[in-house]
Structure formats: C-alpha cells, structure tokens
PDB file of C-alpha atoms in Angstrom:
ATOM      1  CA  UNK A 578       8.092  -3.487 -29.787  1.00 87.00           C
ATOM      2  CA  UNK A 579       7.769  -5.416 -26.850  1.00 96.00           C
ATOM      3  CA  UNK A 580       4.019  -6.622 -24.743  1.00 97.00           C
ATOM      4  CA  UNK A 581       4.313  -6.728 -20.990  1.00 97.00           C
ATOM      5  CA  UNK A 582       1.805  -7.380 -18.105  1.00 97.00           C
ATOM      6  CA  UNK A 583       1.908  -4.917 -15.467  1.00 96.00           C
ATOM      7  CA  UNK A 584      -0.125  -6.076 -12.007  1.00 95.00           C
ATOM      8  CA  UNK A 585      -2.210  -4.340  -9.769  1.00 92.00           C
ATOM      9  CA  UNK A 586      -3.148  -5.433  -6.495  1.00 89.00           C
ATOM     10  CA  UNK A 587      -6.533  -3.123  -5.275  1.00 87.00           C
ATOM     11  CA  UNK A 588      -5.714  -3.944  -1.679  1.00 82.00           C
ATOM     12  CA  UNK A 589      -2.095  -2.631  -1.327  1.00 82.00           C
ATOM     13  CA  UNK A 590      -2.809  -0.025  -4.268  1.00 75.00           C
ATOM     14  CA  UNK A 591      -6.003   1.339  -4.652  1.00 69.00           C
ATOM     15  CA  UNK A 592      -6.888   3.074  -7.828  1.00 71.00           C
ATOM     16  CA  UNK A 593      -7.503   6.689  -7.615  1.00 68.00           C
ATOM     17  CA  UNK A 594     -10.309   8.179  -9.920  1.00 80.00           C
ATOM     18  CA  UNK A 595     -11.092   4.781 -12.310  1.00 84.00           C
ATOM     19  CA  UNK A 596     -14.446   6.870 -13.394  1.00 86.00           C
ATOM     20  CA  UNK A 597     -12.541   9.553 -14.215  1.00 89.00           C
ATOM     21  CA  UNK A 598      -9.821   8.099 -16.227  1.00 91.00           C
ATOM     22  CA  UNK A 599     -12.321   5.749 -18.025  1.00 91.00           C
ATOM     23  CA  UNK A 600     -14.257   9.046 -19.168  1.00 92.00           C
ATOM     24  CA  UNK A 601     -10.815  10.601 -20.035  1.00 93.00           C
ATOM     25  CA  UNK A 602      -9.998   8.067 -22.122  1.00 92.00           C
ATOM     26  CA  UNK A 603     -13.442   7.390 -24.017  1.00 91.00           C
ATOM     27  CA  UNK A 604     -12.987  11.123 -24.818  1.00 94.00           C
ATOM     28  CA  UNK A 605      -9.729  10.123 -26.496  1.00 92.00           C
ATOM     29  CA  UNK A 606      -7.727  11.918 -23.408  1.00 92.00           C
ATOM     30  CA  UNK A 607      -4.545  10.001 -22.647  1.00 90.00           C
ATOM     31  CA  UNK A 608      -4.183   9.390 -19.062  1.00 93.00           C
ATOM     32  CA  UNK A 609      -0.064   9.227 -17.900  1.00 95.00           C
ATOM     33  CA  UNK A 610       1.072   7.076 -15.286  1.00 93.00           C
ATOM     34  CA  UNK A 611       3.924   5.248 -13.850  1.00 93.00           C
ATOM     35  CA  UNK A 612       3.745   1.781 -13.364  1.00 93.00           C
ATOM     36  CA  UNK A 613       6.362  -0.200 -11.076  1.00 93.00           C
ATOM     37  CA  UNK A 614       7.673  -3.252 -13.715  1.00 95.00           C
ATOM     38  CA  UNK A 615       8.910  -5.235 -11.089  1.00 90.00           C
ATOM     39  CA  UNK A 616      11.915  -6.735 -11.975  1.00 91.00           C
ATOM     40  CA  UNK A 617      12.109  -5.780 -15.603  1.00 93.00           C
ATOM     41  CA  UNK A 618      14.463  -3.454 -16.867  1.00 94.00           C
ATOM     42  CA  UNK A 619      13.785  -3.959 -20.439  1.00 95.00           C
ATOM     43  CA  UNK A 620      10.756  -1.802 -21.440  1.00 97.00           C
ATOM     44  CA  UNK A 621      11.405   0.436 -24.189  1.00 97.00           C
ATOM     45  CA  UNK A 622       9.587   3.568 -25.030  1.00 98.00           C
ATOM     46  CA  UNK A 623       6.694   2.645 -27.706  1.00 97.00           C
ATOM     47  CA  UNK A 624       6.291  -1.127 -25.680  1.00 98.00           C
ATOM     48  CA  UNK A 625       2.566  -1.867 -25.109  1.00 98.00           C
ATOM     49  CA  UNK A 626       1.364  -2.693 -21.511  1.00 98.00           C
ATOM     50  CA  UNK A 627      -1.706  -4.561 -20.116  1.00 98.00           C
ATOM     51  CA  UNK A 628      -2.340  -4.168 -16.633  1.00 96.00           C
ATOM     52  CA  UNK A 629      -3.778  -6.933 -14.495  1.00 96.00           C
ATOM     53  CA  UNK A 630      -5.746  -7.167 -11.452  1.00 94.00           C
ATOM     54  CA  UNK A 631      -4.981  -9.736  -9.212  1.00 93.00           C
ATOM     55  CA  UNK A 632      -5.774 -11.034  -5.284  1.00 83.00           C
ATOM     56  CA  UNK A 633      -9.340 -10.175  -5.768  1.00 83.00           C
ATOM     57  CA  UNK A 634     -12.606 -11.793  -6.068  1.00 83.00           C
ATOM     58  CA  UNK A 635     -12.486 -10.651  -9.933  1.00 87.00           C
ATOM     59  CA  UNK A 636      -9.066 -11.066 -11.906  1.00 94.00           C
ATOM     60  CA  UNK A 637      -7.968 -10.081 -15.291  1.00 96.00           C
ATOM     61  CA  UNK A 638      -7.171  -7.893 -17.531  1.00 97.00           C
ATOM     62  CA  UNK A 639      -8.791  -4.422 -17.240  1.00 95.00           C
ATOM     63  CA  UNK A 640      -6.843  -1.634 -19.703  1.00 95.00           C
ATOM     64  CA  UNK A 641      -3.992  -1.019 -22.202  1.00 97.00           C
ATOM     65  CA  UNK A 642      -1.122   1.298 -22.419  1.00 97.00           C
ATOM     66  CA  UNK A 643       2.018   2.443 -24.067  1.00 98.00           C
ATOM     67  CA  UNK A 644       5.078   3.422 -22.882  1.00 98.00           C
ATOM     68  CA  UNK A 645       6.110   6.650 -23.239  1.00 98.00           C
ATOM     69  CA  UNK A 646       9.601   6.116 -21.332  1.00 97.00           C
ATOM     70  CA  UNK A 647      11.121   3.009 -20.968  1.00 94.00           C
ATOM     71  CA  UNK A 648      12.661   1.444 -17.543  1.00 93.00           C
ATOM     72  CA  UNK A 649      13.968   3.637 -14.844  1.00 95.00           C
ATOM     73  CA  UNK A 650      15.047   3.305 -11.407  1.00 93.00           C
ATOM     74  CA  UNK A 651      13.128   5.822  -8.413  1.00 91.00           C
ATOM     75  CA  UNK A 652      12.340   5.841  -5.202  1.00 88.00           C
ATOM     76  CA  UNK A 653      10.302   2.928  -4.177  1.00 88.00           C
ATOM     77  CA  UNK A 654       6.189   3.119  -4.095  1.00 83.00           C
ATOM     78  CA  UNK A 655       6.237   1.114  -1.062  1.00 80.00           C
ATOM     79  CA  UNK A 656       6.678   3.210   1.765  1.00 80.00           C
ATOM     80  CA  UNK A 657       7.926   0.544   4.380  1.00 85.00           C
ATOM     81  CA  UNK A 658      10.495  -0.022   1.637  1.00 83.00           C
ATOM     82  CA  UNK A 659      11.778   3.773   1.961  1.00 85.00           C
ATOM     83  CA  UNK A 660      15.336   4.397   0.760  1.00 90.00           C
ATOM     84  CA  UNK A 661      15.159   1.059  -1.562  1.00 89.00           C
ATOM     85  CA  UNK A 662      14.684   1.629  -5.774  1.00 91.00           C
ATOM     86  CA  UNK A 663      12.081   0.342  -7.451  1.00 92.00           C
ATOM     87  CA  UNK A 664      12.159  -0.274 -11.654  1.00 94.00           C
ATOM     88  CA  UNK A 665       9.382   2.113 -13.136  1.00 95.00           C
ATOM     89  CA  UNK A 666       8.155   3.113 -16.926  1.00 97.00           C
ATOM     90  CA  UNK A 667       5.785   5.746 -17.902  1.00 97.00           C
ATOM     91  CA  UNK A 668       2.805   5.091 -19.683  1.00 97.00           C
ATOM     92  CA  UNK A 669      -0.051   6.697 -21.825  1.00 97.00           C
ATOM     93  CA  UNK A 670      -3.158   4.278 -20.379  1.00 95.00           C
ATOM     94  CA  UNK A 671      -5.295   4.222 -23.913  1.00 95.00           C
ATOM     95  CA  UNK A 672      -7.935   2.090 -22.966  1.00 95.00           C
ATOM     96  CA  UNK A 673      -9.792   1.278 -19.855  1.00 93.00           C
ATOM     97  CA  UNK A 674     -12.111  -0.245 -18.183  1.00 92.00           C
ATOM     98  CA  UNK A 675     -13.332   0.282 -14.334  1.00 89.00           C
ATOM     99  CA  UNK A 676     -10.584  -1.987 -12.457  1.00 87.00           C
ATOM    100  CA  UNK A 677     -12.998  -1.698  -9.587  1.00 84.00           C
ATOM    101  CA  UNK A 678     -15.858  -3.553 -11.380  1.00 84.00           C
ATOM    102  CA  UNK A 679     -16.270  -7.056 -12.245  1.00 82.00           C
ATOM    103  CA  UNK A 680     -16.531  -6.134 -15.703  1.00 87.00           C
ATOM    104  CA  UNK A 681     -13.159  -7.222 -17.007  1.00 93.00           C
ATOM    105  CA  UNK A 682     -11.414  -9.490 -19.132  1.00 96.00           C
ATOM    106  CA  UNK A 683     -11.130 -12.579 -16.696  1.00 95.00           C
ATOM    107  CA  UNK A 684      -8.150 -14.646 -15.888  1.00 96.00           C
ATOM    108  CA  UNK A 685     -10.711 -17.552 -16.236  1.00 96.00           C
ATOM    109  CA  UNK A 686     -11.221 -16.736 -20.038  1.00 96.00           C
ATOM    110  CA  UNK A 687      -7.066 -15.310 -20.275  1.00 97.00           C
ATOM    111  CA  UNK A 688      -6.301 -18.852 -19.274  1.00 97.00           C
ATOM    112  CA  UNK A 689      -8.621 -20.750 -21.560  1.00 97.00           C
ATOM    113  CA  UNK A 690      -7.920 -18.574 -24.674  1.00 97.00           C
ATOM    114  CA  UNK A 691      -4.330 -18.035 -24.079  1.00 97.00           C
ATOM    115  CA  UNK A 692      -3.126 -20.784 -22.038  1.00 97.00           C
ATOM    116  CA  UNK A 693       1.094 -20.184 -22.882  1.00 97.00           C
ATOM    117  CA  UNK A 694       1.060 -16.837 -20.740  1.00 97.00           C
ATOM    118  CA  UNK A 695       1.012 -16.715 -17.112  1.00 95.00           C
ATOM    119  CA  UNK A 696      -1.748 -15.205 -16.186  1.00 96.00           C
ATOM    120  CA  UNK A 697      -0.713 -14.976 -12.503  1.00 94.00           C
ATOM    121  CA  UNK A 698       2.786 -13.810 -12.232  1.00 94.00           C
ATOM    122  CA  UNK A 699       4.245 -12.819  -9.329  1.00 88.00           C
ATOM    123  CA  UNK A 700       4.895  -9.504  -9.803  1.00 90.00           C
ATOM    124  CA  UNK A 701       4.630  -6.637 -12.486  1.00 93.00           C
ATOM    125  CA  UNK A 702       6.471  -6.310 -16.158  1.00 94.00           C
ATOM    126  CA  UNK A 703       6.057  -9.907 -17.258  1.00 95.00           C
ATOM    127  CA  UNK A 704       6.666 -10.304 -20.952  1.00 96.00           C
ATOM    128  CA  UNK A 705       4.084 -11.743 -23.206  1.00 97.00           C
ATOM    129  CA  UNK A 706       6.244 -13.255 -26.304  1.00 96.00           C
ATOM    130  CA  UNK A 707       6.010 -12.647 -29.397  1.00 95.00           C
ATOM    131  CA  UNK A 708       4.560 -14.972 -30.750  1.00 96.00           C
ATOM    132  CA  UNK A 709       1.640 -14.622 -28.427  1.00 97.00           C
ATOM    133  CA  UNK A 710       1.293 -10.909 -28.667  1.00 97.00           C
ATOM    134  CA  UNK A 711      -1.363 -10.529 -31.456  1.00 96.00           C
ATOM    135  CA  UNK A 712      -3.453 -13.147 -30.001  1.00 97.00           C
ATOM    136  CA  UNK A 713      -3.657 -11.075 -26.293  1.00 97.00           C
ATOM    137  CA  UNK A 714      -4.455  -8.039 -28.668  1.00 96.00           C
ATOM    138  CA  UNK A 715      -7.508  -9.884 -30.435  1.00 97.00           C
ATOM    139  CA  UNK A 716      -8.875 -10.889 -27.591  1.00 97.00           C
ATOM    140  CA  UNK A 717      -8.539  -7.523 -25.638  1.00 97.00           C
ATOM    141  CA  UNK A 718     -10.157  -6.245 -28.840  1.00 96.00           C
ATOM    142  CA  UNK A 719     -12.713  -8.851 -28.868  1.00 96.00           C
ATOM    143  CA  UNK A 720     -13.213  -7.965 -24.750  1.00 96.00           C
ATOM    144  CA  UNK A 721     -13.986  -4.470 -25.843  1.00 94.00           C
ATOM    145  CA  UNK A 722     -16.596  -4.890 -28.125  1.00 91.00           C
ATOM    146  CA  UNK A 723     -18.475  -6.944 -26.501  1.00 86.00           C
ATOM    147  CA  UNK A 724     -18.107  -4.769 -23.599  1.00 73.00           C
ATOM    148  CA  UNK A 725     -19.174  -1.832 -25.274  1.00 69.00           C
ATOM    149  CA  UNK A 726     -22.109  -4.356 -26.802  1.00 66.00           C
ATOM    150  CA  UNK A 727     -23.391  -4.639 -23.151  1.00 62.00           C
ATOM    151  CA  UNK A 728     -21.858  -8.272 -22.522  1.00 51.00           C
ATOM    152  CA  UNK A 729     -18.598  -9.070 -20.652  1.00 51.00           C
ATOM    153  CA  UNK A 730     -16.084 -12.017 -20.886  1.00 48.00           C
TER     154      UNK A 730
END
C-alpha cells in the first residue's frame, strides 16, 4: 500500500456539495470520486489518498481517501484540453473536512511537522514515502481530534 497527495485548486475546480459530503461521511457514508493523479500511473486499488488544497488564502490538507481502482487513462477534466487523456483513480473519500473553510490541516503546520514531503507539489498524485507515511497519518489523526475538540491546526 502506497500514500499519495492528490491537489485541489478551488479556483479552477470548485467543490460541489462539501456540506453534504462532510455529513455523508460523519454518517459513515462513503462518498466516490475520481481524482486526476497527475502524472502518476502507479496507484493501486487499496492506496490511501490525501487531498490538498492549494493557491488559496488557506492551504493544507483537508480529507482522506482510498482507492477503490487504481490508475486509468479518460478523457481529460479540463475542457480547453478536449481530446487530450488525463491519468485518473477512483476513490472512497472517508474523511472530510469543509475544503471551503479555513479549518484544515495547514501547510504551515504540514511543513513544520513533516518537513521531508513537499507540501506544494506541482500537480496531483505525489507520493508520500514510506517511511513518512505513518507520521502524515498521526498527524491527520491528531488534526481530527482536535478538530472535532473545537480547535484547529
């Protein structure tokens, strides 16, 4: 099992129903969705998945997912890129928080915590190595319970 970053940018992509999918999820519904990886190719089915929001006044880390179908080619996302192929995997998003708030785990605290991992990549499906993966999972844990505490990171 592999740990990958997966970006989101709320100006070129805005996200749909966060709410929504936030109360989905604290219900235990699993919310699907496809994710461009950029250029990875190597996400296998099972692979965990943070996504990360980036180019905005509040960056970082904002939910958790699993792949439930590794790397694919399709039909690009970007529509001024139509007729090009994009890489894609499917995830199951199992935990959330609003990407529209401020209320994340910031690339500010990423950064001091975790200092190996590039915390601003250029693009999605950036690996997180191994050696480093337990230590983004402790403090996503750690993120969440003092979230759910009523303080943020």
């Amino acid at each position: 099992m592999s740990t990958y970053i997966l970006t989101w940018n709320p100006h070129i992509n805005p996200w749909f129903d966060p709410v929504n999918d936030v109360i989905s999820i604290r219900k235990g519904i699993l919310v699907p969705t496809r994710w461009s990886t950029g250029s990875t190719k190597r996400i296998c089915e099972g692979d965990i998945a943070y996504f990360l929001r980036q180019r905005s006044k509040f960056n970082g880390l904002f939910g958790k997912a699993v792949s439930t179908r590794g790397s694919f080619q399709a039909e690009h996302w970007d529509e001024n890129k139509a007729g090009q192929t994009a890489n894609y995997a499917e995830f199951n998003i199992i935990d959330l928080v609003d990407p529209n708030s401020n209320l994340i785990l910031s690339t500010k605290s990423l950064q001091a915590n975790i200092p190996e991992v590039n915390w601003k990549p250029m693009a999605s499906g950036t690996s997180i190595p191994l050696e480093l993966e337990n230590r983004v999972n402790e403090l996503w844990s750690q993120f969440r319970k003092s979230e759910m505490d009523g303080k943020n990171a």
